[in-house]
Structures are given as structure tokens and as C-alpha cells.
Coordinates of C-alpha atoms in Angstrom, one line a residue:
X1 CA 104.1 -43.9 55.1
X2 CA 103.8 -43.0 58.7
X3 CA 101.8 -39.9 59.7
X4 CA 103.5 -37.8 62.4
X5 CA 101.1 -34.9 62.6
X6 CA 102.9 -32.0 60.8
X7 CA 105.4 -34.5 59.3
X8 CA 105.4 -37.9 57.6
X9 CA 107.9 -40.7 57.3
X10 CA 108.3 -42.3 53.9
X11 CA 109.8 -45.7 53.4
X12 CA 112.0 -45.6 50.3
X13 CA 113.7 -48.9 49.4
X14 CA 114.3 -49.7 53.1
X15 CA 115.4 -46.1 54.0
X16 CA 113.1 -44.0 56.2
X17 CA 113.0 -40.3 55.1
X18 CA 111.2 -37.7 57.2
X19 CA 109.1 -35.1 55.4
X20 CA 108.1 -32.1 57.3
X21 CA 105.2 -29.9 56.3
X22 CA 104.0 -32.4 53.7
X23 CA 100.9 -30.3 52.8
X24 CA 103.0 -27.3 51.9
X25 CA 101.8 -26.3 48.4
X26 CA 104.7 -26.1 46.0
X27 CA 102.8 -25.6 42.8
X28 CA 99.7 -23.4 43.5
X29 CA 98.4 -23.5 40.0
X30 CA 98.0 -27.3 40.2
X31 CA 97.8 -27.7 43.9
X32 CA 100.8 -30.0 44.1
X33 CA 102.3 -30.3 47.6
X34 CA 105.7 -31.3 49.0
X35 CA 104.3 -34.7 49.6
X36 CA 103.2 -34.9 45.9
X37 CA 106.7 -34.0 44.9
X38 CA 108.3 -36.7 47.1
X39 CA 105.8 -39.4 45.9
X40 CA 106.5 -38.4 42.3
X41 CA 110.3 -39.0 42.9
X42 CA 109.5 -42.4 44.5
X43 CA 107.3 -43.3 41.5
X44 CA 110.1 -42.6 39.0
X45 CA 112.8 -43.6 41.4
X46 CA 114.7 -46.1 39.2
X47 CA 114.7 -43.6 36.3
X48 CA 116.0 -40.6 38.2
X49 CA 118.5 -42.7 40.1
X50 CA 119.9 -44.0 36.8
X51 CA 120.3 -40.3 35.7
X52 CA 122.0 -39.3 39.0
X53 CA 123.8 -42.3 40.3
X54 CA 127.3 -41.5 41.6
X55 CA 127.2 -38.0 40.0
X56 CA 128.1 -34.8 41.8
X57 CA 124.7 -33.0 41.8
X58 CA 123.7 -29.4 42.3
X59 CA 120.3 -28.9 43.9
X60 CA 117.9 -26.3 42.5
X61 CA 115.9 -25.5 45.6
X62 CA 112.5 -23.7 46.0
X63 CA 111.8 -24.0 49.8
X64 CA 108.6 -22.1 49.5
X65 CA 107.5 -23.5 46.2
X66 CA 107.7 -22.1 42.7
X67 CA 106.5 -18.6 43.6
X68 CA 109.1 -18.2 46.3
X69 CA 112.8 -17.5 46.4
X70 CA 115.1 -20.1 44.9
X71 CA 118.8 -20.9 44.8
X72 CA 121.3 -23.4 43.5
X73 CA 123.0 -25.4 46.2
X74 CA 126.4 -26.8 45.0
X75 CA 127.9 -27.6 48.3
X76 CA 126.5 -30.6 50.2
X77 CA 124.3 -29.4 53.0
X78 CA 125.7 -29.6 56.5
X79 CA 122.7 -31.6 57.6
X80 CA 123.0 -34.2 54.9
X81 CA 122.8 -37.8 56.2
X82 CA 126.0 -39.7 56.3
X83 CA 124.5 -42.4 54.0
X84 CA 124.6 -40.0 51.1
X85 CA 128.1 -39.9 49.6
X86 CA 129.9 -36.9 48.2
X87 CA 132.6 -36.1 45.6
X88 CA 135.1 -33.3 45.7
X89 CA 134.8 -31.2 42.5
X90 CA 136.8 -28.2 41.3
X91 CA 135.2 -25.1 39.7
X92 CA 136.7 -23.1 36.8
X93 CA 137.6 -20.4 39.4
X94 CA 139.9 -22.9 41.2
X95 CA 137.6 -23.1 44.2
X96 CA 136.3 -26.5 45.1
X97 CA 133.4 -28.2 47.0
X98 CA 132.0 -31.5 48.1
X99 CA 128.8 -32.2 46.2
X100 CA 126.2 -34.9 47.0
X101 CA 126.2 -38.0 44.8
X102 CA 123.0 -39.9 45.0
X103 CA 123.3 -43.7 45.2
X104 CA 119.7 -44.5 46.2
X105 CA 116.3 -43.0 45.7
X106 CA 116.1 -42.0 49.3
X107 CA 118.7 -39.3 48.6
X108 CA 116.4 -37.8 46.0
X109 CA 113.5 -37.8 48.4
X110 CA 115.6 -36.3 51.1
X111 CA 116.5 -33.5 48.8
X112 CA 112.9 -33.0 47.9
X113 CA 112.2 -32.5 51.7
X114 CA 114.3 -29.3 51.4
X115 CA 112.4 -28.0 48.3
X116 CA 114.7 -29.4 45.6
X117 CA 112.6 -29.4 42.4
X118 CA 115.4 -29.9 39.8
X119 CA 118.6 -32.0 40.0
X120 CA 121.6 -30.9 38.0
X121 CA 124.1 -33.7 37.8
X122 CA 127.7 -33.3 36.5
X123 CA 128.5 -35.4 33.4
X124 CA 131.1 -37.3 35.6
X125 CA 131.1 -40.0 38.2
X126 CA 132.5 -39.6 41.7
X127 CA 135.4 -42.1 40.9
X128 CA 136.7 -39.7 38.2
X129 CA 135.4 -36.2 38.4
X130 CA 137.7 -34.8 35.6
X131 CA 136.7 -37.1 32.8
X132 CA 133.1 -36.8 31.6
X133 CA 131.2 -40.0 30.6
X134 CA 128.5 -38.1 28.8
X135 CA 128.5 -35.8 25.8
X136 CA 125.4 -33.6 26.4
X137 CA 123.9 -31.6 23.6
X138 CA 121.4 -28.8 24.4
X139 CA 119.1 -27.7 21.5
X140 CA 117.8 -24.3 22.7
X141 CA 115.0 -22.6 20.7
X142 CA 115.6 -18.9 20.2
X143 CA 112.9 -16.3 19.8
X144 CA 110.9 -17.1 16.7
X145 CA 111.5 -20.8 17.0
X146 CA 109.8 -23.5 19.1
X147 CA 110.0 -27.1 20.3
X148 CA 109.0 -28.4 16.9
X149 CA 112.0 -26.7 15.4
X150 CA 114.2 -28.3 18.0
X151 CA 112.7 -31.7 17.2
X152 CA 113.5 -31.3 13.5
X153 CA 117.1 -30.4 14.5
X154 CA 117.3 -33.3 16.8
X155 CA 116.6 -35.8 14.0
X156 CA 119.4 -34.3 11.9
X157 CA 121.6 -34.4 15.0
X158 CA 120.8 -38.1 15.3
X159 CA 122.2 -38.6 11.8
X160 CA 125.3 -36.6 12.5
X161 CA 126.1 -38.6 15.7
X162 CA 125.6 -41.9 13.8
X163 CA 127.8 -40.7 10.9
X164 CA 130.7 -39.6 13.2
X165 CA 131.5 -42.7 15.2
X166 CA 128.2 -44.6 15.3
X167 CA 127.2 -42.6 18.4
X168 CA 123.8 -43.2 19.9
X169 CA 122.1 -40.2 21.5
X170 CA 119.3 -40.5 24.1
X171 CA 116.8 -37.6 23.7
X172 CA 114.7 -36.0 26.4
X173 CA 112.6 -32.9 26.7
X174 CA 114.1 -30.1 28.7
X175 CA 110.9 -29.5 30.5
X176 CA 110.7 -26.2 28.7
X177 CA 110.8 -25.6 24.9
X178 CA 114.0 -27.3 24.2
X179 CA 115.5 -30.8 23.7
X180 CA 118.5 -32.5 25.2
X181 CA 120.4 -35.3 23.7
X182 CA 122.9 -37.2 25.9
X183 CA 125.5 -39.6 24.5
X184 CA 127.2 -42.0 26.9
X185 CA 131.0 -41.9 26.2
X186 CA 134.1 -43.5 27.5
X187 CA 135.6 -41.4 30.3
X188 CA 138.8 -40.9 28.5
X189 CA 138.6 -37.2 27.6
X190 CA 138.8 -33.9 29.5
X191 CA 136.1 -31.3 29.8
X192 CA 138.0 -29.3 27.2
X193 CA 138.1 -32.1 24.7
X194 CA 134.5 -33.0 25.2
X195 CA 133.6 -29.4 24.6
X196 CA 135.7 -29.4 21.4
X197 CA 133.7 -32.4 20.2
X198 CA 130.4 -30.6 20.9
X199 CA 131.6 -27.6 18.9
X200 CA 132.4 -30.0 16.0
X201 CA 128.9 -31.4 16.2
X202 CA 127.5 -27.8 16.2
X203 CA 129.5 -26.8 13.2
X204 CA 128.4 -29.9 11.2
X205 CA 124.8 -29.1 12.2
X206 CA 125.3 -25.5 10.9
X207 CA 126.6 -26.8 7.6
X208 CA 123.6 -29.1 7.2
X209 CA 120.9 -26.8 8.5
X210 CA 122.3 -23.2 8.1
X211 CA 118.9 -21.6 8.3
X212 CA 117.7 -23.6 11.2
X213 CA 120.7 -24.2 13.6
X214 CA 123.4 -22.0 15.0
X215 CA 126.3 -22.2 17.4
X216 CA 126.8 -18.5 17.6
X217 CA 127.5 -17.6 21.2
X218 CA 126.3 -14.0 21.0
X219 CA 122.5 -13.7 21.0
X220 CA 122.6 -10.8 18.5
X221 CA 124.0 -13.3 15.9
X222 CA 121.7 -16.2 16.4
X223 CA 118.6 -15.1 14.6
X224 CA 115.5 -17.3 14.5
X225 CA 117.4 -20.5 14.8
X226 CA 118.0 -23.4 17.3
X227 CA 121.1 -22.6 19.3
X228 CA 123.2 -25.7 19.9
X229 CA 124.7 -24.6 23.3
X230 CA 128.2 -26.1 23.2
X231 CA 129.1 -24.4 26.4
X232 CA 126.8 -26.8 28.3
X233 CA 129.8 -29.2 28.1
X234 CA 132.1 -26.8 29.9
X235 CA 133.2 -27.7 33.5
X236 CA 130.6 -26.8 36.1
X237 CA 127.8 -26.3 33.5
X238 CA 125.1 -28.7 34.1
X239 CA 121.7 -29.7 32.5
X240 CA 118.6 -30.8 34.4
X241 CA 118.5 -34.5 34.8
X242 CA 115.9 -36.8 33.2
X243 CA 112.8 -36.9 35.4
X244 CA 113.6 -33.7 37.2
X245 CA 110.6 -31.5 37.9
X246 CA 111.1 -28.0 36.4
X247 CA 110.1 -24.8 38.3
X248 CA 107.2 -23.7 36.2
X249 CA 103.6 -23.3 37.3
X250 CA 102.3 -26.4 35.6
X251 CA 105.0 -28.7 37.1
X252 CA 106.5 -30.0 33.9
X253 CA 109.2 -32.7 34.0
X254 CA 112.2 -33.4 31.8
X255 CA 111.0 -36.5 30.0
X256 CA 113.2 -39.2 28.4
X257 CA 111.9 -40.0 24.9
X258 CA 112.3 -42.8 22.4
X259 CA 113.5 -41.4 19.0
X260 CA 110.1 -42.2 17.4
X261 CA 108.5 -39.9 19.9
X262 CA 110.7 -36.9 19.1
X263 CA 108.4 -34.4 17.3
X264 CA 105.3 -36.4 18.1
X265 CA 105.2 -36.1 21.9
X266 CA 105.4 -32.6 23.3
X267 CA 106.8 -31.1 26.5
X268 CA 103.3 -30.3 27.9
X269 CA 102.5 -34.0 27.8
X270 CA 104.8 -34.7 30.7
X271 CA 104.3 -33.3 34.2
X272 CA 104.3 -34.3 37.8
X273 CA 100.9 -35.9 37.4
X274 CA 101.3 -37.7 34.1
X275 CA 104.9 -39.1 34.3
X276 CA 104.2 -41.7 37.0
X277 CA 101.6 -43.4 34.8
X278 CA 104.0 -43.4 31.8
X279 CA 106.8 -44.7 34.0
X280 CA 104.5 -47.5 35.4
X281 CA 103.6 -48.5 31.8
X282 CA 107.0 -48.1 30.0
X283 CA 109.6 -48.0 32.7
X284 CA 112.7 -45.9 32.1
X285 CA 112.9 -45.7 28.3
X286 CA 116.6 -44.8 28.7
X287 CA 117.3 -47.8 31.1
X288 CA 120.0 -49.2 28.8
X289 CA 121.9 -45.9 28.6
X290 CA 124.6 -47.1 30.9
X291 CA 125.2 -50.2 28.9
X292 CA 126.8 -48.1 26.1
X293 CA 130.1 -46.3 26.0
X294 CA 131.1 -44.5 22.8
X295 CA 134.3 -43.0 21.5
X296 CA 134.7 -39.3 20.6
X297 CA 137.6 -40.0 18.2
X298 CA 135.6 -39.4 15.0
X299 CA 134.3 -36.1 16.3
X300 CA 137.7 -35.0 17.5
X301 CA 139.0 -35.8 14.0
X302 CA 136.2 -33.6 12.6
X303 CA 137.3 -30.8 14.9
X304 CA 140.9 -31.1 13.7
X305 CA 139.8 -30.9 10.1
X306 CA 137.7 -27.9 10.9
X307 CA 140.7 -26.2 12.4
X308 CA 143.2 -27.3 9.7
X309 CA 141.1 -26.9 6.6
X310 CA 138.8 -24.1 7.5
X311 CA 140.7 -22.2 10.3
X312 CA 137.8 -22.8 12.7
X313 CA 139.3 -22.7 16.2
X314 CA 137.8 -22.3 19.6
X315 CA 134.7 -20.4 20.5
X316 CA 133.9 -18.1 23.5
X317 CA 133.5 -19.6 27.0
X318 CA 130.7 -18.4 29.4
X319 CA 131.4 -15.0 31.0
X320 CA 132.2 -16.4 34.5
X321 CA 135.1 -18.4 33.2
X322 CA 138.7 -17.3 33.3
X323 CA 140.3 -16.6 29.9
X324 CA 141.0 -20.0 28.3
X325 CA 144.0 -20.9 26.1
X326 CA 143.2 -20.4 22.4
X327 CA 139.9 -18.7 23.1
X328 CA 138.9 -15.8 20.8
X329 CA 138.1 -12.4 22.3
X330 CA 135.1 -12.6 24.6
X331 CA 133.4 -9.5 23.2
X332 CA 130.1 -9.4 21.4
X333 CA 130.6 -8.4 17.7
X334 CA 128.6 -5.2 17.8
X335 CA 130.7 -3.9 20.7
X336 CA 133.9 -5.1 19.1
X337 CA 133.1 -3.1 16.0
X338 CA 132.6 0.1 18.2
X339 CA 135.9 -0.6 20.0
X340 CA 137.9 -1.2 16.8
X341 CA 140.6 1.5 16.1
X342 CA 139.9 3.8 13.2
X343 CA 141.5 2.8 9.9
X344 CA 144.8 4.4 9.1
X345 CA 144.4 7.0 6.3

């Protein structure tokens, strides 16, 4: 590291990255600075690069730290160095943009210079931006439930994935109360098909844990259950990457876990201060994730059976999406009842 007065230069795998205002405090509660953030990403560099490599990535930026204004930056910044590649992606609206695709840890540190706390990679690679290579399952605790409930659901999810295609999921904390499970898949299917597979997983989970898990899109129907958010597989919906720092006062991070740690370790165990030591001891516990590629055929067969045998078709998309073919009415049930025409006498 070279000190330049009000700036420093960091050497990152042979790349020099300039960090201005390194002493700017990003997490007042803990006293963590911009330099602490950059050093964190260097310490876990191989892990976060594994999670981001060649993926179009949205940046969640907090230029003044967690107490200040924030925004999601989808388009590659105009001042981005030419050594950071991009990919052209299309949004559901039909608009498009070039997004940064990290290929080295220096790109992550460069983004941290501009207040990027959390990285949100697409589930695709820049050589094929329309075919996901990950099935991402988000277990989201609803009011009245907590992380431990999500962990119990995750273990049942592990069994479901194994039963339908011998799929292996890689679990991680969200950095909040939830859990994410990522399954590396062959890049053969569209976003719509991958979402259909996620819905099939959710419905099977509902059958097995009806009092604990739901895929009901409308909050008024979820109750005190873990919501399996199938819409996180829709185009342009992203999930915080492994090792990303989350914008909360205590600087938690999204921590990759081994399955035996799910329900034993807790989200508060992993933050900007503790993760480097864990990484130094264990390395990236998901390091072999890219060595696997699974098929979705068994889950898509399950989806077909759900549709044919039980009449279970598509589910609502997020509100910002255009109306999709086969999608049911995008109206919450209580409002639909009020809008229903009176019965004919």
C-alpha cells in the first residue's frame, strides 16, 4: 500500500487501485472505514471473485456510508477502467445496459472505492446472458419467523434438491435473517424455465412443510412461514453475492456455509471483522461450486406434473414486470374479492 496523503494506492494481484478518502467512516457503529472495506475485499478476494467472475453485476452503493443516501447502479460507470469488461444485458422492460463483469479482485476493490458495499451478480455469465447457470433459492423469514426457521426449511430443501435430480445446493447466509441456496446448473434453460423450476421446488416444499413454508406471493397470505421467493429467479432480479458486505450498522456479510453449519452458525457470526479470519483458516467453503453443473429436467418434470395433475400453473411476477404469458391476475386476493362482480340473483 502506498500512502498519498488523502489517498492510498493498493496493490491487488498486480493491479494498482487508488483509494481516495481512505479514512472515511462507512460504518459508524463499528468504526469501519473505506480502507477497511477495501482490505476486507482483498482478504476474501478469491471467494468473492468466484461468486462474481464474468457475471453482469449491479452495484449497491453507499458513497457516504450506511447512514447516507444509497442507490443501485446497473449501468457500468463512465469512469470504469478499460481493464474491467462488461456485458450487454436486457431488462424485462426491453431496455438494455452494459454492466460490469468482474474478472479480477481489483475490480471489486475499484467498486469499493466508490462506496459499493454489496455486489448483486446476475445468475448468468457474459458469454451467454440469457441462460442462467445458477438456480437461486431465497428462504425469506416472514414476521413471526426467524433465521432458525429458515435453517430448518433449508435442510428440507436440501432433501428436495437431492430427490429431484441429485442436485447439490450451496447454502449461505443472506447477511440478514434469511438463507440463500444456490445450485449450479447447465446453462441450457431460459429465465422463464428456471423460474418454473423454482416454483416446482417451492410447491414441493409447501407439501412437505405446509405450516412452515409458503410460496404465496401476496404478503397477506403468507402467515408466519418462510417465504420461498421464486421471483428471485426472474430476469433482472438478483441476490447479494457470497462475501458481500450488507448495509447494516454492524457490517454483516453474506457468508457461505457448509451444510453441517446450517442452523449451528448464525448470521451475526459473520461480519467485516470476523470473515477474513474464517477465510484465512478455511478458504472459500464453496470453492468447488463451479466444478458442478446439474440438470433441471427432474424439476421441470415435477412442474409439468403439478400443472397436469393438479392444475397448478404460473404464479404472479413482480409488479415492475410486463404481463407475462400464462400469468394469473396480478391482484392481491383481498382486493380481487372487493372487485369481484356481485353474484347474479
